[in-house]
CSV table of C-alpha atoms in Angstrom, one decimal:
chain,number,residue,atom,x,y,z
A,53,MET,CA,-162.9,-79.6,6.8
A,54,ARG,CA,-162.7,-80.9,10.4
A,55,GLY,CA,-166.1,-79.2,11.1
A,56,ALA,CA,-167.7,-80.9,8.2
A,57,VAL,CA,-166.4,-84.3,9.4
A,58,LEU,CA,-167.7,-83.7,12.9
A,59,ALA,CA,-171.1,-82.6,11.5
A,60,LEU,CA,-171.3,-85.8,9.4
A,61,GLY,CA,-170.4,-87.8,12.5
A,62,VAL,CA,-173.2,-86.1,14.5
A,63,LEU,CA,-175.7,-86.8,11.7
A,64,TRP,CA,-174.6,-90.4,11.4
A,65,ALA,CA,-174.9,-90.9,15.2
A,66,SER,CA,-178.3,-89.1,15.3
A,67,PRO,CA,-180.6,-92.2,15.7
A,68,TRP,CA,-178.9,-93.0,19.0
A,69,THR,CA,-178.7,-89.3,19.9
A,70,LEU,CA,-182.5,-89.1,19.6
A,71,ALA,CA,-182.8,-92.1,21.9
A,72,GLY,CA,-180.5,-90.3,24.4
A,73,LEU,CA,-182.5,-87.1,24.1
A,74,LEU,CA,-185.7,-89.0,24.9
A,75,ALA,CA,-184.1,-90.7,27.9
A,76,GLY,CA,-182.7,-87.3,29.0
A,77,VAL,CA,-186.0,-85.5,28.7
A,78,VAL,CA,-187.7,-88.3,30.7
A,79,GLY,CA,-184.9,-87.9,33.3
A,80,THR,CA,-185.6,-84.1,33.6
A,81,LEU,CA,-189.0,-85.0,35.0
A,82,ALA,CA,-187.1,-86.7,37.9
A,83,GLY,CA,-184.5,-83.9,38.3
A,84,ALA,CA,-181.9,-84.4,35.6
A,85,ARG,CA,-180.3,-81.1,34.3
A,86,PRO,CA,-179.3,-80.7,30.7
A,87,ARG,CA,-176.3,-78.6,29.4
A,88,PHE,CA,-174.2,-78.7,26.3
A,89,SER,CA,-170.6,-79.6,26.7
A,90,LEU,CA,-168.4,-78.5,23.8
A,91,ARG,CA,-165.5,-80.3,25.5
A,92,ASP,CA,-167.3,-83.6,25.5
A,93,ARG,CA,-169.1,-83.0,22.2
A,94,ALA,CA,-172.4,-83.9,23.8
A,95,LEU,CA,-175.6,-82.7,25.5
A,96,VAL,CA,-175.0,-83.9,29.0
A,97,PHE,CA,-177.9,-84.7,31.4
A,98,SER,CA,-176.4,-84.5,34.9
A,99,ARG,CA,-178.1,-85.9,37.9
A,100,TRP,CA,-179.8,-88.5,35.7
A,101,PRO,CA,-181.8,-90.5,38.3
A,102,TRP,CA,-181.5,-94.1,37.1
A,103,GLY,CA,-178.6,-96.5,36.8
A,104,PRO,CA,-175.9,-97.8,39.1
A,105,GLY,CA,-173.8,-94.6,38.9
A,106,GLY,CA,-171.3,-93.1,36.5
A,107,ALA,CA,-172.6,-92.3,33.0
A,108,MET,CA,-173.9,-93.8,29.8
A,109,THR,CA,-173.5,-92.4,26.3
A,110,LEU,CA,-176.1,-92.6,23.5
A,111,GLY,CA,-174.9,-90.9,20.4
A,112,ASN,CA,-174.1,-87.3,21.3
A,113,VAL,CA,-176.0,-87.5,24.6
A,114,ILE,CA,-174.4,-88.4,27.9
A,115,LEU,CA,-176.6,-89.5,30.8
A,116,ALA,CA,-174.6,-88.9,34.0
A,117,THR,CA,-175.8,-89.8,37.5
A,118,GLY,CA,-173.5,-87.3,39.1
A,119,VAL,CA,-173.4,-83.5,39.2
A,120,ASP,CA,-170.9,-83.3,36.3
A,121,LEU,CA,-168.5,-85.3,34.2
A,122,ASP,CA,-165.4,-84.1,36.1
A,123,ALA,CA,-165.7,-87.0,38.6
A,124,GLY,CA,-162.8,-89.5,38.8
A,125,CYS,CA,-163.5,-93.1,38.0
A,126,SER,CA,-161.6,-96.3,37.8
A,127,THR,CA,-160.8,-97.9,34.4
A,128,TYR,CA,-162.3,-101.3,33.6
A,129,GLU,CA,-158.9,-103.0,33.8
A,130,HIS,CA,-158.2,-101.4,37.2
A,131,ARG,CA,-161.6,-102.6,38.5
A,132,ALA,CA,-160.9,-106.1,37.2
A,133,GLY,CA,-157.6,-106.2,39.0
A,134,ARG,CA,-155.6,-106.5,35.7
A,135,CYS,CA,-153.4,-103.5,36.4
A,136,ILE,CA,-153.1,-100.3,38.5
A,137,HIS,CA,-154.3,-97.1,36.8
A,138,PRO,CA,-154.9,-93.7,38.3
A,139,PRO,CA,-158.5,-92.5,38.3
A,140,VAL,CA,-159.6,-91.0,35.0
A,141,ARG,CA,-162.1,-88.2,34.3
A,142,LEU,CA,-165.5,-89.7,33.6
A,143,GLY,CA,-166.2,-87.2,30.8
A,144,ASP,CA,-163.0,-88.2,29.0
A,145,HIS,CA,-164.1,-91.8,29.0
A,146,GLU,CA,-167.5,-90.9,27.8
A,147,ARG,CA,-166.2,-88.6,25.1
A,148,ALA,CA,-164.4,-91.6,23.6
A,149,HIS,CA,-167.8,-93.3,23.3
A,150,VAL,CA,-169.2,-90.2,21.6
A,151,TYR,CA,-166.4,-90.4,19.0
A,152,GLN,CA,-167.1,-94.2,18.6
A,153,TYR,CA,-170.8,-93.4,18.0
A,154,MET,CA,-169.8,-90.7,15.5
A,155,LEU,CA,-167.8,-93.3,13.5
A,156,LEU,CA,-170.1,-96.3,13.7
A,157,GLY,CA,-173.5,-94.4,13.9
A,158,PRO,CA,-176.5,-96.7,14.1
A,159,LEU,CA,-174.2,-99.8,14.1
A,160,PHE,CA,-172.4,-98.8,17.4
A,161,VAL,CA,-174.8,-100.5,19.9
A,162,PRO,CA,-175.0,-103.9,18.0
A,163,VAL,CA,-171.2,-103.9,17.5
A,164,TYR,CA,-170.6,-102.9,21.1
A,165,PHE,CA,-172.7,-105.8,22.5
A,166,LEU,CA,-171.1,-108.2,20.0
A,167,CYS,CA,-167.7,-107.2,21.4
A,168,GLY,CA,-168.7,-108.1,25.0
A,169,GLY,CA,-171.1,-105.4,26.3
A,170,ILE,CA,-170.3,-103.6,29.6
A,171,SER,CA,-167.1,-105.4,30.6
A,172,VAL,CA,-163.4,-105.3,30.6
A,173,ARG,CA,-163.4,-107.7,27.7
A,174,ASN,CA,-165.0,-105.1,25.4
A,175,PRO,CA,-162.4,-103.4,23.3
A,176,PHE,CA,-164.6,-100.3,23.1
A,177,GLU,CA,-164.4,-99.9,26.9
A,178,ARG,CA,-160.7,-100.5,27.0
A,179,ALA,CA,-160.2,-97.9,24.2
A,180,ALA,CA,-162.3,-95.4,26.1
A,181,ASP,CA,-160.2,-96.0,29.2
A,182,ARG,CA,-157.0,-95.6,27.1
A,183,TYR,CA,-158.3,-92.3,25.7
A,184,ALA,CA,-159.2,-91.1,29.2
A,185,LEU,CA,-155.7,-92.0,30.4
A,186,HIS,CA,-153.7,-90.6,27.5
A,187,GLY,CA,-155.9,-88.4,25.4
A,188,ARG,CA,-155.5,-90.6,22.3
A,189,GLY,CA,-156.6,-94.0,21.1
A,190,TRP,CA,-160.4,-93.8,21.3
A,191,TRP,CA,-160.8,-96.3,18.5
A,192,PRO,CA,-160.3,-99.9,19.7
A,193,TRP,CA,-158.2,-101.1,16.7
A,194,ALA,CA,-156.0,-98.0,16.3
A,195,GLY,CA,-152.8,-99.8,17.4
A,196,PRO,CA,-151.2,-101.4,20.4
A,197,SER,CA,-153.0,-101.0,23.7
A,198,SER,CA,-151.1,-99.1,26.3
A,199,SER,CA,-151.9,-99.7,30.0
């Protein structure tokens, strides 16, 4: 049953996954390296050559500027000075976005930007940080936020 649900999520997220694949393939022309990560439920393009650093998720594709997703990163709330969090694994944060895409499918990007875009105000980013910190809570409205 769980496999069928995951397969439906992958199918539902496929429009954004195709966009991620296109971006990833273009990135390979400039040195990006693809590999499938079962842990992160995504095709990961490491050494993706564009962007400010870190990673970006499109469906079941993660475009990472570093060599892998094991890099530590600060949470959005920590960077904004709202609290002190330990560094989290970048891949764990991005995996939460993969799950969010699998639930919202083609609606994810419009809803994400309606909720504040790339900022600490965005409940999707705070939920991804919560998931990276605690291994649960990837959905923004799943219950009380824990810092």
